[in-house]
Each structure stands twice: as structure tokens, then as C-alpha cells.
Amino acid sequence: MRNEFVSCSFLLLLFVSLATGNVAASHMDDDDGVLLLPRQKEDGHPSSHMGMHMAMGMDKDDILNPAAKVFATIKDIVVGKTMPIYFPCIENPTTYQFLPDQKTHHIPLSSEHLPELLRFFSFSLDSHQALAMKQTLKICEMEAPKGEAQGCVTSLESLVDFAESIFGPDSQVGVVRSSLISKSTPVLQNYTVVEFKEISTGKLIACHNEPYPYAVYYCHFQWGTVNKVFMVSLVGENGDELNAVFLCHMDTSSWSTGHIGFRLLGLMPGESEICHFFPAYDMVVVP
Ligand SMILES: *[C@@H]1O[C@H](CO)[C@@H](O)[C@H](O)[C@H]1NC(C)=O
């Protein structure tokens, strides 16, 4: 609610080439050092940026969660087709933008340093911010499963380094994100496909924003998997337009039958690709 500088604008399509010096996220030029965690919603529900985590969960009741309405297949992406889709409204986009590297590179991103980090950010041990930081650090420190690469990035520079370690040095690195929805746009409503285009096939890195006092993205990549990314232009029932990132996992044969995507779409592993729309705070990194 506080910072409205890009909040709730439509058609903010960020498809930029980091290598040419454009940046996906503008820098927060505060010199007063105020770094705020995304706030919990007053009603006690997890804040909206947790939506995807809930949607990717495996709980039996998850399919009733409106935030799970992000799954579809490529067949669903037909001009003129209408379907309900959930897009969280982001109240403070600055929380999701990288700080300049020189501001964060000296701050340790490690559980070992949690006590001093909490002191640095003035969060008490039992605050929800402390819990969120603890969980984020745990995610960042997870061991990558075989055949996967993962890690947390806290700046554009570290994002490009991570991407180059996978795509190869000197590769052009592009970032795609969904546009923001307006505060007056229902988070779940019917959208009609206006237009779509495929952006990339093959190697891609998915990066998810994790709650932290500054922008931290957990990025992961799987060797040997085929993915497709589409940019889909949608118009909502209320007339709002947005461009959404639509990521398809082409081979689902090794996925668990209980995956929420299968249950929502009534499909079985390997029967079809599973795709999902990305919320605006997450990003897909492509060569
Ligand atoms: C979408 O449209 C269908 C058919 O008109 C309707 O039944 C459904 O309630 C709508 N969904 C939402 C989320 O508005």
C-alpha cells in the first residue's frame, strides 16, 4: 500500500536483456537503510507472495485454494478461450526489486548468521519476520538434488552469474515476468486469451521470490528437462489487461500422481505437459 511507483500498472512487460545493461528491476535508491519485509495480511492468511508456494504444495485441500488456479495445459492457450486464473496483487513492488549488489553482497545469507541478521534488521527472535527469514535461509541452503542446480540470488549481478554458470559464459541473459495487476482487479477472475507467443524452449531457470528484508530469489534449474515459456496476453472479465508468463513442463512422467496440477486438471503423470502462470514477483530467466 505504501509505495505506488509501479504498483498496479498494466502491461508492464519486462523482457530485457541484462547483458546489454538494461535492468529487470530498478534499484531502490534509499540511503536511509530501511529494508522492510513483506507484511503478513491482517487476516492472518499468508501474504500474497506465498501464493505460489501454496499452489505448488501437495495438501489435499489445496485444489480448493483460489491461489491454485494457475495451472493449465498448452491446449488451453487458444485465442478467445476464457478460464479463471489467480494473480496476486502486489502491494509494494519495491520489495521484489533487487538492491544494488554493493548493498547486499557483504550481508551474509546464511542460517549461521541469523542471530546477527535479526539484530541488524531489528526483528525479535519470535517475530514472523524472523520465522520468514529462517525459512528463506533454509531454502537457500538446501542441497540441490542430482541433475539440478539451485541457489539464491540477491542482486542482478548474482542472477547473471548463476545464469551464466548454466547457460554458459557470455550468454545473453533475459528475464521475463508477468505484469502487475491493479488493486481493483479481483485476484481470481475469468481471463480471455487475446494473444500469445512462445518465448523460449529448452533451458530456463525459474526464480521465486522468498520473503526476506530485501529481494532474495531462489532460482532452480533441471538438466535434461524440456520446458516451454509463453507470454500470454489476457483480458480480465473486468476489462483489465495483462501479460502473463506461462511456463510448461513438457515431461511430467516422473511427477507424483498427487501433484496439484494433475488433480486440478484431471490428468495423470506423463499424459500431458503441465503449465502454470507465474505471479509478477517471480521470474523466468532464459538465454
Ligand atoms: C468464470 O465464468 C464461469 C462461466 O460463466 C462462471 O461459472 C465462473 O463462476 C467464473 N469464475 C470466476 C472466478 O469468476
Short mmCIF file of C-alpha atoms and ligand atoms in Angstrom, two decimals:
data_model
loop_
_atom_site.label_atom_id
_atom_site.label_comp_id
_atom_site.label_asym_id
_atom_site.label_seq_id
_atom_site.Cartn_x
_atom_site.Cartn_y
_atom_site.Cartn_z
CA MET A 1 0.00 0.00 0.00
CA ARG A 2 2.90 2.28 0.67
CA ASN A 3 4.88 2.62 -2.46
CA GLU A 4 2.84 3.03 -5.58
CA PHE A 5 5.53 3.79 -8.06
CA VAL A 6 4.79 0.95 -10.43
CA SER A 7 2.12 -0.69 -8.44
CA CYS A 8 -0.90 -1.67 -10.31
CA SER A 9 0.05 -0.52 -13.75
CA PHE A 10 -0.96 -2.68 -16.65
CA LEU A 11 1.08 -4.24 -19.37
CA LEU A 12 4.36 -3.88 -17.64
CA LEU A 13 6.21 -6.39 -19.68
CA LEU A 14 9.71 -6.85 -18.59
CA PHE A 15 11.63 -8.72 -21.18
CA VAL A 16 15.04 -7.29 -21.01
CA SER A 17 18.50 -8.25 -21.87
CA LEU A 18 20.66 -7.94 -18.82
CA ALA A 19 23.77 -8.26 -20.90
CA THR A 20 23.05 -5.04 -22.74
CA GLY A 21 22.83 -3.18 -19.50
CA ASN A 22 19.08 -2.91 -19.10
CA VAL A 23 17.88 -4.00 -15.75
CA ALA A 24 14.83 -6.03 -14.91
CA ALA A 25 14.28 -4.40 -11.62
CA SER A 26 15.02 -0.84 -10.81
CA HIS A 27 17.22 -0.21 -7.85
CA MET A 28 15.87 1.05 -4.66
CA ASP A 29 17.88 4.15 -4.02
CA ASP A 30 17.11 4.59 -0.40
CA ASP A 31 20.08 5.61 1.60
CA ASP A 32 18.26 5.57 4.86
CA GLY A 33 18.79 1.83 5.04
CA VAL A 34 15.16 0.99 5.63
CA LEU A 35 14.57 -2.53 4.46
CA LEU A 36 11.16 -3.95 5.12
CA LEU A 37 9.84 -7.46 4.96
CA PRO A 38 6.66 -8.03 3.02
CA ARG A 39 3.91 -7.75 5.59
CA GLN A 40 1.57 -10.51 6.60
CA LYS A 41 -2.00 -9.80 5.70
CA GLU A 42 -4.03 -8.68 8.68
CA ASP A 43 -6.49 -11.54 8.31
CA GLY A 44 -3.77 -13.99 9.17
CA HIS A 45 -3.51 -15.51 5.71
CA PRO A 46 -0.02 -15.75 4.38
CA SER A 47 0.88 -12.70 2.33
CA SER A 48 0.07 -12.89 -1.32
CA HIS A 49 3.59 -13.68 -2.41
CA MET A 50 3.26 -17.02 -0.69
CA GLY A 51 0.56 -17.92 -3.18
CA MET A 52 2.74 -19.93 -5.48
CA HIS A 53 4.21 -21.92 -2.65
CA MET A 54 0.73 -22.86 -1.58
CA ALA A 55 -0.23 -23.62 -5.12
CA MET A 56 2.77 -25.89 -5.53
CA GLY A 57 2.00 -27.74 -2.30
CA MET A 58 0.53 -31.17 -2.11
CA ASP A 59 -2.15 -30.78 0.52
CA LYS A 60 -5.41 -32.48 -0.15
CA ASP A 61 -7.37 -29.27 0.20
CA ASP A 62 -5.12 -27.23 -1.99
CA ILE A 63 -7.28 -27.56 -5.06
CA LEU A 64 -9.93 -25.54 -3.25
CA ASN A 65 -7.46 -22.76 -2.69
CA PRO A 66 -8.11 -19.94 -5.19
CA ALA A 67 -4.33 -19.43 -5.40
CA ALA A 68 -4.08 -22.86 -7.05
CA LYS A 69 -5.93 -21.60 -10.11
CA VAL A 70 -2.76 -21.14 -12.08
CA PHE A 71 -2.45 -24.49 -13.82
CA ALA A 72 -3.37 -25.26 -17.42
CA THR A 73 -2.07 -27.07 -20.48
CA ILE A 74 -0.91 -25.74 -23.83
CA LYS A 75 -4.28 -26.71 -25.33
CA ASP A 76 -5.91 -24.13 -23.07
CA ILE A 77 -3.95 -21.32 -24.65
CA VAL A 78 -6.20 -20.55 -27.58
CA VAL A 79 -7.15 -17.03 -28.62
CA GLY A 80 -10.67 -16.37 -27.35
CA LYS A 81 -10.62 -19.05 -24.66
CA THR A 82 -11.75 -17.98 -21.19
CA MET A 83 -10.62 -19.51 -17.89
CA PRO A 84 -10.36 -18.50 -14.26
CA ILE A 85 -6.81 -17.55 -13.24
CA TYR A 86 -5.39 -16.30 -9.97
CA PHE A 87 -2.91 -13.40 -9.96
CA PRO A 88 -1.92 -11.93 -6.60
CA CYS A 89 -1.93 -8.17 -6.27
CA ILE A 90 1.43 -6.85 -5.19
CA GLU A 91 1.09 -4.02 -2.77
CA ASN A 92 4.69 -2.97 -2.65
CA PRO A 93 6.68 -3.87 -5.77
CA THR A 94 9.92 -2.43 -4.38
CA THR A 95 10.11 -5.44 -2.06
CA TYR A 96 10.65 -7.59 -5.14
CA GLN A 97 13.34 -5.49 -6.75
CA PHE A 98 16.99 -6.19 -6.35
CA LEU A 99 19.07 -3.83 -4.33
CA PRO A 100 22.40 -2.76 -5.80
CA ASP A 101 24.95 -5.52 -5.38
CA GLN A 102 27.20 -3.39 -3.20
CA LYS A 103 24.37 -3.09 -0.70
CA THR A 104 23.81 -6.78 -0.22
CA HIS A 105 26.98 -8.63 -1.12
CA HIS A 106 28.53 -8.07 2.29
CA ILE A 107 25.44 -9.27 4.17
CA PRO A 108 25.83 -12.99 4.83
CA LEU A 109 22.95 -15.09 3.54
CA SER A 110 23.35 -17.93 5.96
CA SER A 111 21.45 -19.51 8.85
CA GLU A 112 24.62 -19.45 10.88
CA HIS A 113 24.40 -15.65 10.94
CA LEU A 114 20.67 -15.46 11.69
CA PRO A 115 21.06 -14.02 15.21
CA GLU A 116 23.17 -11.10 13.99
CA LEU A 117 20.95 -10.63 10.91
CA LEU A 118 17.93 -10.31 13.21
CA ARG A 119 19.77 -7.73 15.27
CA PHE A 120 20.81 -5.89 12.11
CA PHE A 121 17.21 -5.72 10.86
CA SER A 122 15.80 -5.19 14.38
CA PHE A 123 13.49 -8.20 14.35
CA SER A 124 12.81 -10.04 17.58
CA LEU A 125 13.51 -13.77 17.66
CA ASP A 126 9.85 -14.75 17.76
CA SER A 127 8.59 -12.26 15.17
CA HIS A 128 7.01 -13.51 11.95
CA GLN A 129 9.83 -11.76 10.09
CA ALA A 130 12.37 -13.86 11.97
CA LEU A 131 10.49 -17.02 11.09
CA ALA A 132 10.26 -15.99 7.42
CA MET A 133 13.98 -15.22 7.30
CA LYS A 134 14.80 -18.55 8.92
CA GLN A 135 12.69 -20.40 6.36
CA THR A 136 14.17 -18.49 3.45
CA LEU A 137 17.71 -19.21 4.60
CA LYS A 138 16.81 -22.88 4.92
CA ILE A 139 15.53 -22.90 1.33
CA CYS A 140 18.69 -21.14 0.15
CA GLU A 141 20.86 -23.73 1.86
CA MET A 142 19.10 -26.80 0.52
CA GLU A 143 21.30 -29.30 -1.23
CA ALA A 144 20.47 -29.44 -4.95
CA PRO A 145 19.02 -32.82 -5.98
CA LYS A 146 21.03 -34.74 -8.57
CA GLY A 147 20.71 -33.20 -12.01
CA GLU A 148 19.57 -29.87 -10.67
CA ALA A 149 21.21 -26.58 -9.90
CA GLN A 150 19.79 -24.21 -7.37
CA GLY A 151 20.73 -21.29 -5.27
CA CYS A 152 19.62 -17.92 -4.01
CA VAL A 153 20.48 -14.66 -5.68
CA THR A 154 20.26 -11.23 -4.11
CA SER A 155 21.29 -8.96 -6.97
CA LEU A 156 21.19 -8.74 -10.75
CA GLU A 157 24.89 -9.49 -10.77
CA SER A 158 24.46 -12.71 -8.82
CA LEU A 159 21.48 -13.62 -11.02
CA VAL A 160 23.58 -13.19 -14.16
CA ASP A 161 26.43 -15.21 -12.59
CA PHE A 162 24.03 -18.01 -11.73
CA ALA A 163 22.52 -17.93 -15.24
CA GLU A 164 25.92 -17.92 -16.91
CA SER A 165 27.00 -20.90 -14.85
CA ILE A 166 24.17 -22.78 -16.57
CA PHE A 167 23.78 -21.17 -19.99
CA GLY A 168 27.49 -20.69 -20.46
CA PRO A 169 29.64 -17.59 -20.10
CA ASP A 170 28.88 -14.64 -22.37
CA SER A 171 25.36 -15.83 -22.99
CA GLN A 172 22.72 -13.16 -23.26
CA VAL A 173 20.51 -13.47 -20.24
CA GLY A 174 16.88 -12.41 -20.45
CA VAL A 175 14.29 -12.14 -17.72
CA VAL A 176 10.55 -12.50 -18.20
CA ARG A 177 7.94 -11.60 -15.65
CA SER A 178 4.19 -11.27 -15.59
CA SER A 179 2.78 -7.77 -15.41
CA LEU A 180 1.23 -6.46 -12.23
CA ILE A 181 -2.48 -6.43 -11.67
CA SER A 182 -4.31 -3.42 -10.34
CA LYS A 183 -5.57 -3.21 -6.80
CA SER A 184 -9.08 -3.12 -8.16
CA THR A 185 -8.58 -6.31 -10.17
CA PRO A 186 -10.03 -9.39 -8.48
CA VAL A 187 -7.18 -11.79 -7.66
CA LEU A 188 -9.25 -14.59 -9.12
CA GLN A 189 -11.33 -13.85 -12.17
CA ASN A 190 -12.02 -15.17 -15.65
CA TYR A 191 -9.50 -14.13 -18.26
CA THR A 192 -9.74 -14.43 -22.01
CA VAL A 193 -6.64 -15.17 -24.08
CA VAL A 194 -6.04 -12.30 -26.50
CA GLU A 195 -2.70 -13.27 -27.93
CA PHE A 196 0.25 -15.47 -27.06
CA LYS A 197 3.75 -16.13 -28.23
CA GLU A 198 6.38 -18.67 -27.38
CA ILE A 199 9.46 -17.10 -25.89
CA SER A 200 11.79 -19.96 -25.31
CA THR A 201 12.14 -23.68 -25.47
CA GLY A 202 14.80 -25.62 -23.66
CA LYS A 203 16.98 -24.30 -20.90
CA LEU A 204 15.38 -21.97 -18.44
CA ILE A 205 15.76 -21.04 -14.82
CA ALA A 206 12.75 -20.39 -12.63
CA CYS A 207 13.30 -17.88 -9.84
CA HIS A 208 10.87 -17.49 -6.97
CA ASN A 209 10.83 -14.59 -4.60
CA GLU A 210 11.33 -15.59 -0.99
CA PRO A 211 10.28 -13.45 1.96
CA TYR A 212 13.29 -11.54 3.26
CA PRO A 213 14.08 -7.94 4.26
CA TYR A 214 15.46 -7.36 0.76
CA ALA A 215 14.89 -9.12 -2.55
CA VAL A 216 16.04 -12.74 -2.41
CA TYR A 217 15.22 -15.12 -5.24
CA TYR A 218 15.50 -18.87 -5.06
CA CYS A 219 16.47 -19.99 -8.56
CA HIS A 220 16.45 -23.54 -9.80
CA PHE A 221 17.26 -25.40 -12.96
CA GLN A 222 16.96 -29.04 -14.02
CA TRP A 223 19.32 -30.54 -16.55
CA GLY A 224 17.73 -32.64 -19.27
CA THR A 225 14.20 -31.33 -18.92
CA VAL A 226 12.27 -29.64 -21.66
CA ASN A 227 10.27 -26.57 -20.82
CA LYS A 228 8.44 -24.02 -22.88
CA VAL A 229 7.71 -20.46 -21.93
CA PHE A 230 4.93 -18.41 -23.41
CA MET A 231 3.93 -14.82 -22.90
CA VAL A 232 0.15 -14.75 -22.83
CA SER A 233 -1.86 -11.53 -23.20
CA LEU A 234 -5.03 -11.76 -21.20
CA VAL A 235 -8.05 -9.56 -20.68
CA GLY A 236 -9.98 -9.97 -17.45
CA GLU A 237 -13.71 -10.02 -17.00
CA ASN A 238 -13.36 -6.54 -15.51
CA GLY A 239 -11.55 -5.30 -18.61
CA ASP A 240 -8.05 -5.27 -17.14
CA GLU A 241 -5.29 -6.44 -19.41
CA LEU A 242 -2.10 -8.19 -18.50
CA ASN A 243 0.78 -10.11 -19.96
CA ALA A 244 1.49 -13.30 -18.12
CA VAL A 245 4.39 -15.71 -18.12
CA PHE A 246 3.15 -19.24 -18.79
CA LEU A 247 5.71 -21.96 -18.12
CA CYS A 248 5.18 -25.51 -19.37
CA HIS A 249 6.92 -28.60 -18.04
CA MET A 250 6.80 -30.84 -21.08
CA ASP A 251 7.72 -34.14 -19.44
CA THR A 252 5.71 -34.92 -16.34
CA SER A 253 6.20 -38.69 -16.39
CA SER A 254 8.30 -38.69 -13.24
CA TRP A 255 5.98 -36.42 -11.28
CA SER A 256 3.90 -37.65 -8.38
CA THR A 257 0.29 -38.54 -9.18
CA GLY A 258 -0.68 -36.36 -6.24
CA HIS A 259 0.76 -33.20 -7.79
CA ILE A 260 -1.82 -30.48 -7.54
CA GLY A 261 -1.54 -29.73 -11.27
CA PHE A 262 -2.73 -33.24 -12.13
CA ARG A 263 -5.54 -33.13 -9.61
CA LEU A 264 -6.73 -29.75 -10.79
CA LEU A 265 -6.63 -30.67 -14.46
CA GLY A 266 -7.70 -34.30 -14.06
CA LEU A 267 -4.53 -35.64 -15.65
CA MET A 268 -2.02 -38.39 -14.91
CA PRO A 269 1.79 -38.20 -14.92
CA GLY A 270 3.20 -38.30 -18.43
CA GLU A 271 -0.20 -37.84 -20.01
CA SER A 272 0.30 -34.18 -20.73
CA GLU A 273 2.55 -31.26 -20.06
CA ILE A 274 1.68 -29.19 -17.01
CA CYS A 275 1.91 -25.45 -17.30
CA HIS A 276 1.36 -22.67 -14.83
CA PHE A 277 1.04 -18.92 -14.85
CA PHE A 278 3.68 -17.03 -12.94
CA PRO A 279 2.84 -14.31 -10.42
CA ALA A 280 4.53 -10.97 -11.11
CA TYR A 281 7.00 -11.36 -8.25
CA ASP A 282 8.59 -14.48 -9.70
CA MET A 283 10.64 -14.60 -12.87
CA VAL A 284 11.85 -16.88 -15.59
CA VAL A 285 15.41 -16.48 -16.78
CA VAL A 286 16.15 -17.55 -20.35
CA PRO A 287 19.23 -17.46 -22.56
C1 LIG B 1 -16.00 -17.76 -14.83
O1 LIG B 1 -17.07 -17.93 -15.73
C2 LIG B 1 -17.87 -19.08 -15.44
C3 LIG B 1 -18.88 -19.23 -16.60
O2 LIG B 1 -19.54 -18.03 -16.84
C4 LIG B 1 -18.53 -18.91 -14.08
O3 LIG B 1 -19.33 -20.04 -13.79
C5 LIG B 1 -17.45 -18.77 -13.03
O4 LIG B 1 -18.01 -18.53 -11.77
C6 LIG B 1 -16.48 -17.63 -13.39
N1 LIG B 1 -15.37 -17.70 -12.48
C7 LIG B 1 -14.94 -16.64 -11.82
C8 LIG B 1 -13.77 -16.85 -10.92
O5 LIG B 1 -15.43 -15.53 -11.92
#
